[in-house]
mmCIF file of C-alpha atoms in Angstrom:
data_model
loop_
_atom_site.group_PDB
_atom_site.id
_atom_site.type_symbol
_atom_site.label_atom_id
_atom_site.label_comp_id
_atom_site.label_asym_id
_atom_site.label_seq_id
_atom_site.Cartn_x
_atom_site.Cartn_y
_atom_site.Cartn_z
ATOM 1 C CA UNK T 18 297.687 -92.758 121.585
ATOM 2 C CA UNK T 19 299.763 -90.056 123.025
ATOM 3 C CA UNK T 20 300.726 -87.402 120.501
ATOM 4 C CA UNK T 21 303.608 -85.435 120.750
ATOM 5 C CA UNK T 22 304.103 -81.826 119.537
ATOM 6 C CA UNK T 23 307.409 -80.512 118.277
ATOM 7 C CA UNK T 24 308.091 -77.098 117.764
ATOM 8 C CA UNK T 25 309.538 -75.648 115.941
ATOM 9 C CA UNK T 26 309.235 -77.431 112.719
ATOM 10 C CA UNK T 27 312.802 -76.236 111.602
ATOM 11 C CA UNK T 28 315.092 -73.777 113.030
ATOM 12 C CA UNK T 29 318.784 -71.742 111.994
ATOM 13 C CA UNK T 30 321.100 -71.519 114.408
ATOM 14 C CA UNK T 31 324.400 -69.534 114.431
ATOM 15 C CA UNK T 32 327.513 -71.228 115.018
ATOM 16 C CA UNK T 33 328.282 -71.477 118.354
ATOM 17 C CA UNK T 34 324.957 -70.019 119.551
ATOM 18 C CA UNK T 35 322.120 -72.540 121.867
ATOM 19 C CA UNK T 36 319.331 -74.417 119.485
ATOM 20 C CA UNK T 37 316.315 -75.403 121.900
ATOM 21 C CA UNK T 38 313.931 -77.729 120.542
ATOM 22 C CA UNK T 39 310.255 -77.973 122.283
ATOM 23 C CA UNK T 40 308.352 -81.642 122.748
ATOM 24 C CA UNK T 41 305.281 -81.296 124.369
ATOM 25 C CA UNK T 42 303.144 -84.332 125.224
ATOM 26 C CA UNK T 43 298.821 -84.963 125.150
ATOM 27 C CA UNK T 44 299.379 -86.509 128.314
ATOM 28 C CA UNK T 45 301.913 -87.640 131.098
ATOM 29 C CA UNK T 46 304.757 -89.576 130.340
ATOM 30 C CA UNK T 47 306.189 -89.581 133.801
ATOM 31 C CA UNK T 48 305.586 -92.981 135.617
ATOM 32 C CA UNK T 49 306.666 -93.932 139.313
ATOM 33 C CA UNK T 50 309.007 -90.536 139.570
ATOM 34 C CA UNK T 51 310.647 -90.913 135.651
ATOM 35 C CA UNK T 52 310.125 -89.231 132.557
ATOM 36 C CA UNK T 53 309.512 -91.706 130.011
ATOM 37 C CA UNK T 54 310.896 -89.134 127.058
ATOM 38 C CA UNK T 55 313.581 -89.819 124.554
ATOM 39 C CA UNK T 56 315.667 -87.280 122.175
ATOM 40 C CA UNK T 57 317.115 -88.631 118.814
ATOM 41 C CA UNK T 58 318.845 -87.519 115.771
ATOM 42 C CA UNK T 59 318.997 -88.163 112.301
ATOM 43 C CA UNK T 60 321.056 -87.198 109.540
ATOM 44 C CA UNK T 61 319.887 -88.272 105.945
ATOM 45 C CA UNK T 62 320.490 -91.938 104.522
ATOM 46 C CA UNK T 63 321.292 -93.231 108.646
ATOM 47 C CA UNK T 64 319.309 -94.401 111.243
ATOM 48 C CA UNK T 65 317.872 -92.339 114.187
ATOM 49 C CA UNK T 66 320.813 -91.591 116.959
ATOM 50 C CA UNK T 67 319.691 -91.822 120.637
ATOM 51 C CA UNK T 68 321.066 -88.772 122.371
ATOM 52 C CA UNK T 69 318.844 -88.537 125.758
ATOM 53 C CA UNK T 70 316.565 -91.213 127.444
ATOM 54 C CA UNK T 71 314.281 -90.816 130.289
ATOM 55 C CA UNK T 72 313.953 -86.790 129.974
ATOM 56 C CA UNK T 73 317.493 -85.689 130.951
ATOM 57 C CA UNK T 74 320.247 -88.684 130.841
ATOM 58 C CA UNK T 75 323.165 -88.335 128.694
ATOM 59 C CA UNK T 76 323.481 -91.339 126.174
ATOM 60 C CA UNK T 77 326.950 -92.996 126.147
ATOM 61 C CA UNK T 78 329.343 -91.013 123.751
ATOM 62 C CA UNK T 79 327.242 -88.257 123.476
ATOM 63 C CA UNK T 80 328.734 -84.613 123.768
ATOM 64 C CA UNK T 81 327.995 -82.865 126.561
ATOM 65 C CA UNK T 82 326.847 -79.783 124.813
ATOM 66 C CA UNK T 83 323.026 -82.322 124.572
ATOM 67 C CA UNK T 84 321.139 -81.712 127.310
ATOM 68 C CA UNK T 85 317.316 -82.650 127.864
ATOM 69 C CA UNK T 86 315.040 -81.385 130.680
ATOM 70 C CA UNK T 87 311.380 -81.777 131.503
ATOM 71 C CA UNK T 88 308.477 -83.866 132.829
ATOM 72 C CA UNK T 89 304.918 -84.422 132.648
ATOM 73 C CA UNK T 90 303.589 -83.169 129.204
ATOM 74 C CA UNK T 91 306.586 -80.348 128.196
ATOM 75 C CA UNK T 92 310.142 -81.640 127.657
ATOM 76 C CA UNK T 93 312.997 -79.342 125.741
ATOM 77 C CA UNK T 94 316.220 -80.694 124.098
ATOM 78 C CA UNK T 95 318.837 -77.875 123.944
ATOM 79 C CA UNK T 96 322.176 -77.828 122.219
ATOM 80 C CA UNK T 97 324.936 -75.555 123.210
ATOM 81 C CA UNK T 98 327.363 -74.353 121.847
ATOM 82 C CA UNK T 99 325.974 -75.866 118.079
ATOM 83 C CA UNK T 100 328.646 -77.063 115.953
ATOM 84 C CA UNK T 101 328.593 -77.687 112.261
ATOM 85 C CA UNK T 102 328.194 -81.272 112.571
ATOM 86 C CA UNK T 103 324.647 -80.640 114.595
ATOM 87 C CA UNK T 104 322.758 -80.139 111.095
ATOM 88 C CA UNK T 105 320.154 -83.021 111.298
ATOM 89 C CA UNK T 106 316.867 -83.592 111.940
ATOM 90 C CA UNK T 107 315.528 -84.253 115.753
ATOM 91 C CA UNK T 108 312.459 -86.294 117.007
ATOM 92 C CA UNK T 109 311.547 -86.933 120.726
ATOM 93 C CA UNK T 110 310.038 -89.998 121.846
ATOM 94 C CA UNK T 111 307.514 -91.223 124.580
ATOM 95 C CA UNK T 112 307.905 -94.822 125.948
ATOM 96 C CA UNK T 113 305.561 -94.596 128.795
ATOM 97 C CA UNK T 114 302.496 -95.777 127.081
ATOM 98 C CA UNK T 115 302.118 -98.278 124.180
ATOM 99 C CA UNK T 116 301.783 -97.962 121.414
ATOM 100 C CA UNK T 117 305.059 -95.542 121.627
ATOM 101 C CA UNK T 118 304.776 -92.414 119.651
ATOM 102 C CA UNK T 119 307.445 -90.096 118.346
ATOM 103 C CA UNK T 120 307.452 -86.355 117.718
ATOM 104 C CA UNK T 121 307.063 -84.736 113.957
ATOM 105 C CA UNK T 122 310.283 -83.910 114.070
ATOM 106 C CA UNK T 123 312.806 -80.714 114.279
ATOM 107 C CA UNK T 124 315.367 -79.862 111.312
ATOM 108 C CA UNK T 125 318.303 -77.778 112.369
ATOM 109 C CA UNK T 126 320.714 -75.822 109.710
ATOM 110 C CA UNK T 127 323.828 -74.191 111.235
ATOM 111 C CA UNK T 128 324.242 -70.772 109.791
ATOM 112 C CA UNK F 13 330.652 -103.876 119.481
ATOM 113 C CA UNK F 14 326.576 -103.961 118.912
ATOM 114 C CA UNK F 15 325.586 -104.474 115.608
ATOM 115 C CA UNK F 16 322.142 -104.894 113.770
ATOM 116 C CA UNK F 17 322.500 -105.705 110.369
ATOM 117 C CA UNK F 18 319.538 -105.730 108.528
ATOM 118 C CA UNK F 19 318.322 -107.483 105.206
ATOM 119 C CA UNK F 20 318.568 -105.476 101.813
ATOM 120 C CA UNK F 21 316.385 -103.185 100.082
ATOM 121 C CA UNK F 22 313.291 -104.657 98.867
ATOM 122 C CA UNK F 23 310.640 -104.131 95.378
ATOM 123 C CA UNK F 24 308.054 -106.441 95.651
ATOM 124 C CA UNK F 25 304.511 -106.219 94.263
ATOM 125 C CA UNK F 26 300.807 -105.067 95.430
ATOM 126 C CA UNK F 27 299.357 -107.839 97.606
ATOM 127 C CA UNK F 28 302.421 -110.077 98.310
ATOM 128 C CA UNK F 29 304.167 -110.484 101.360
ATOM 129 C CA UNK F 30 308.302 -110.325 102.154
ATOM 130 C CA UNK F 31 310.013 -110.667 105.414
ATOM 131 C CA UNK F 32 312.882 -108.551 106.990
ATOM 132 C CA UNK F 33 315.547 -109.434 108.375
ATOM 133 C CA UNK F 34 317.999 -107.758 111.666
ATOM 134 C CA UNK F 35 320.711 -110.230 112.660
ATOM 135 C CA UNK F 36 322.362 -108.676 116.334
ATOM 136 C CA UNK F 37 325.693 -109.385 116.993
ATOM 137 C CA UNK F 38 328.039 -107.676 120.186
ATOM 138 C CA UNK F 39 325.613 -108.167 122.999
ATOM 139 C CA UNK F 40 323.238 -111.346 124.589
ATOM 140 C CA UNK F 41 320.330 -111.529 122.051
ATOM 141 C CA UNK F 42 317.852 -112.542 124.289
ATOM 142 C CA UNK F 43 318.733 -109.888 127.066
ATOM 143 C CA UNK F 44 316.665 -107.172 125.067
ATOM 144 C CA UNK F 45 313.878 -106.847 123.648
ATOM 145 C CA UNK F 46 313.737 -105.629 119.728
ATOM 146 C CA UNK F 47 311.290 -102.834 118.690
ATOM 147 C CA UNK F 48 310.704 -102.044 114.677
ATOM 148 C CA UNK F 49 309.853 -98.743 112.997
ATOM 149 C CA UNK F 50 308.909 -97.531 110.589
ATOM 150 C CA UNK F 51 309.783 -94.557 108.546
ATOM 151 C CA UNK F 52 307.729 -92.786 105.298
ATOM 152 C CA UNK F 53 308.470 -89.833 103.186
ATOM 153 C CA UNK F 54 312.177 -90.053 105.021
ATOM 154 C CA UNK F 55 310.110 -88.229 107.952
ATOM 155 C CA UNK F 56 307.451 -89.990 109.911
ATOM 156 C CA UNK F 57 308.442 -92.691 112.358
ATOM 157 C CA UNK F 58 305.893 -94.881 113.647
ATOM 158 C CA UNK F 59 306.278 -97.319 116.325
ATOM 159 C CA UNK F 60 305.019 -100.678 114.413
ATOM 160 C CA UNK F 61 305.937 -103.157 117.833
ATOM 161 C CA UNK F 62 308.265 -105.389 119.933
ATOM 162 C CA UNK F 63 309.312 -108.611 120.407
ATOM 163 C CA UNK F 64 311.121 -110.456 123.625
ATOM 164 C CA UNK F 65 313.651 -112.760 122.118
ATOM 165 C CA UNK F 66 314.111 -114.669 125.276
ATOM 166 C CA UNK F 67 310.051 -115.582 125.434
ATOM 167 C CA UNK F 68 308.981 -114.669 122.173
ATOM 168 C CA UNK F 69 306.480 -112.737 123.745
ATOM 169 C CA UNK F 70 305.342 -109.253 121.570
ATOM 170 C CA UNK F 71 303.434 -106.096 121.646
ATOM 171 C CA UNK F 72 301.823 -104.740 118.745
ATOM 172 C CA UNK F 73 300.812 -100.861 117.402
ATOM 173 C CA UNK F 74 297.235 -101.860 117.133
ATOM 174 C CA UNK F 75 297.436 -99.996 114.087
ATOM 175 C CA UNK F 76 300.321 -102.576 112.644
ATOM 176 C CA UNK F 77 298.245 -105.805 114.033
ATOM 177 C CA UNK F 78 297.360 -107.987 110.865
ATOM 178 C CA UNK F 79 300.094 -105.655 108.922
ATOM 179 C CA UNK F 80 303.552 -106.967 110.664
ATOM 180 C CA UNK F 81 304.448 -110.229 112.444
ATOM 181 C CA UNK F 82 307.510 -110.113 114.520
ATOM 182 C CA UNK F 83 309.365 -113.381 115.148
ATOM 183 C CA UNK F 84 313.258 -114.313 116.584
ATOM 184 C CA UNK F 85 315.278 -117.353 116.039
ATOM 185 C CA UNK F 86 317.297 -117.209 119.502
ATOM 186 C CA UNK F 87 319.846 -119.856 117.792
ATOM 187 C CA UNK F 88 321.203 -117.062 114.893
ATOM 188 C CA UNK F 89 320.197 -114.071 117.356
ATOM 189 C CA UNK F 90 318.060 -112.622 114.339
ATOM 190 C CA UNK F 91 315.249 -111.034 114.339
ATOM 191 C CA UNK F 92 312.265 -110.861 111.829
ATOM 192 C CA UNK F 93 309.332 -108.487 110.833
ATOM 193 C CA UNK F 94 307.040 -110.223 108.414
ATOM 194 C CA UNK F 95 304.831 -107.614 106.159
ATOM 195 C CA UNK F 96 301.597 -109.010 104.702
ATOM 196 C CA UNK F 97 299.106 -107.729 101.943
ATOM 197 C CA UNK F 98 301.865 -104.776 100.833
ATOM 198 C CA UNK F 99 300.158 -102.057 99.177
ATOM 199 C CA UNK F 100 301.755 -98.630 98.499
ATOM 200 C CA UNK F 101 301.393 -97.260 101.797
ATOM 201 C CA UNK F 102 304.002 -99.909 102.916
ATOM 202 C CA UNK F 103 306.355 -98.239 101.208
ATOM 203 C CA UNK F 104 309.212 -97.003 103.315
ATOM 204 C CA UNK F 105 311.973 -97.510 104.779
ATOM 205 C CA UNK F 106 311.819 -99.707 108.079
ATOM 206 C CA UNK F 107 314.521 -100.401 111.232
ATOM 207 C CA UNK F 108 315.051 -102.803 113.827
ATOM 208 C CA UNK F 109 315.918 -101.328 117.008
ATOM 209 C CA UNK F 110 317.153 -102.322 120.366
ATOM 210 C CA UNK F 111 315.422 -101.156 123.294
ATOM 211 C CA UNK F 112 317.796 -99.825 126.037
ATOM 212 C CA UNK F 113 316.497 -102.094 129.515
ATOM 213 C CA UNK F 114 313.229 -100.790 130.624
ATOM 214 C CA UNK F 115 313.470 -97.168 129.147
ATOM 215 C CA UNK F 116 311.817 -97.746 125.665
ATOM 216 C CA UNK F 117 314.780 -96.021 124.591
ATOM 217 C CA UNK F 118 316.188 -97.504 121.367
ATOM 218 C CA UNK F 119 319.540 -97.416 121.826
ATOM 219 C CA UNK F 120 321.065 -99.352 119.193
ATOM 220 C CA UNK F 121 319.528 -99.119 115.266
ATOM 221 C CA UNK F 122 320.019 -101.386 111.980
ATOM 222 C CA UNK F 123 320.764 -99.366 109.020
ATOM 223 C CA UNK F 124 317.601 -99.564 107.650
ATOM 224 C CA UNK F 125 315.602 -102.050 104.947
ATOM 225 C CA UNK F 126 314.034 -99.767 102.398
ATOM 226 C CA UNK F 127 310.874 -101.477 100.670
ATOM 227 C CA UNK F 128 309.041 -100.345 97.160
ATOM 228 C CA UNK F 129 305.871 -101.704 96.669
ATOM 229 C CA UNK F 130 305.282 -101.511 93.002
ATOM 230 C CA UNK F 131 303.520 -103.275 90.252
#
């Protein structure tokens, strides 16, 4: 299985300042020329929110301050400016490879 | 609008089995295929598999195989995860999700079925 690495495990961010969240893969997820790596978040009591698919595409109705780069083994979601309502908890995803794996997770508090 | 709406919370005892529920509404059932996670301690998620509602066809987490069963009936557009032999590692809270085309992204979730295995 492919394992996926977050770091950090948690991280404060001030208001308005950039929150960059680190996935890194034990193996490829890139397949014919696409990253096979997701970015969600969760707030407590709701489901998982998709936010970024294949590496660096903007889900529908997400805010452009969510953006998502990287291939092969190292991907990084980054949020900028972070606004209040960012507080949640962040997991990245591989769907390259059954069985599909997701990250440990990232919890971010706004300060 | 896309909507998964998803059976209730569950207790059930050691050793039995219980089936969940995800009924999809807002989009053509059988156009996507359905994955199910899982989620313990309100942290881990674990990929448990995915069905094809058009064929029926599925794909397992070898570690879920003889765990979860995944069926659909195409003529309610619902979508089922079985859970056999429940023991208290089964407890948590578990989601049906749909996958976005060929991604693997899951872009639309249920809200969640939580289930307590207790005696």
């Amino acid at each position: 299985d492919i394992v996926l690495t977050q770091s950090p495990a948690s991280l404060a961010v001030s208001l308005g300042q950039r929150a960059t969240i680190s996935c890194k893969a034990s193996q490829s997820v890139d397949y014919d020329g696409d990253s096979y790596m997701n970015w969600y978040q969760q707030k407590p009591g709701q489901p998982p929110k998709l936010l970024i698919y294949a590496a660096s595409n903007l889900e529908s109705g997400i805010p452009a301050r969510f953006s998502g780069s990287g291939s092969g083994t190292d991907f990084t979601l980054n949020i900028h400016p972070v606004e209040e309502e960012d507080a949640a908890t962040y997991y990245c995803q591989q769907s390259n490879e059954d069985p599909y794996t997701f990250g440990g997770g990232t919890k971010l508090e706004i300060k | 609008e896309v909507q998964l709406q998803q059976s209730g919370p569950e207790l059930v005892k050691p050793g039995a089995s219980m089936k969940i529920s995800c009924k999809a509404s807002g989009y053509s059932f059988t156009g996507y295929t359905m994955n199910w996670v899982k989620q313990s301690h309100g942290k881990n998620l674990e990929w448990i598999g995915l069905i094809n509602p058009y064929n029926g066809g599925t794909s397992y987490n070898q570690k879920f195989k003889g765990k979860a069963t995944l069926t659909v009936d195409k003529s309610s557009s619902t979508a089922y995860m079985e859970l056999l032999s429940l023991t208290s590692e089964d407890s948590a809270v578990y989601y049906c999700a749909r996958n976005y085309s060929a991604t693997g992204a899951m872009d639309y979730w249920g809200q969640g079925t939580s289930v307590t295995v207790s005696s």
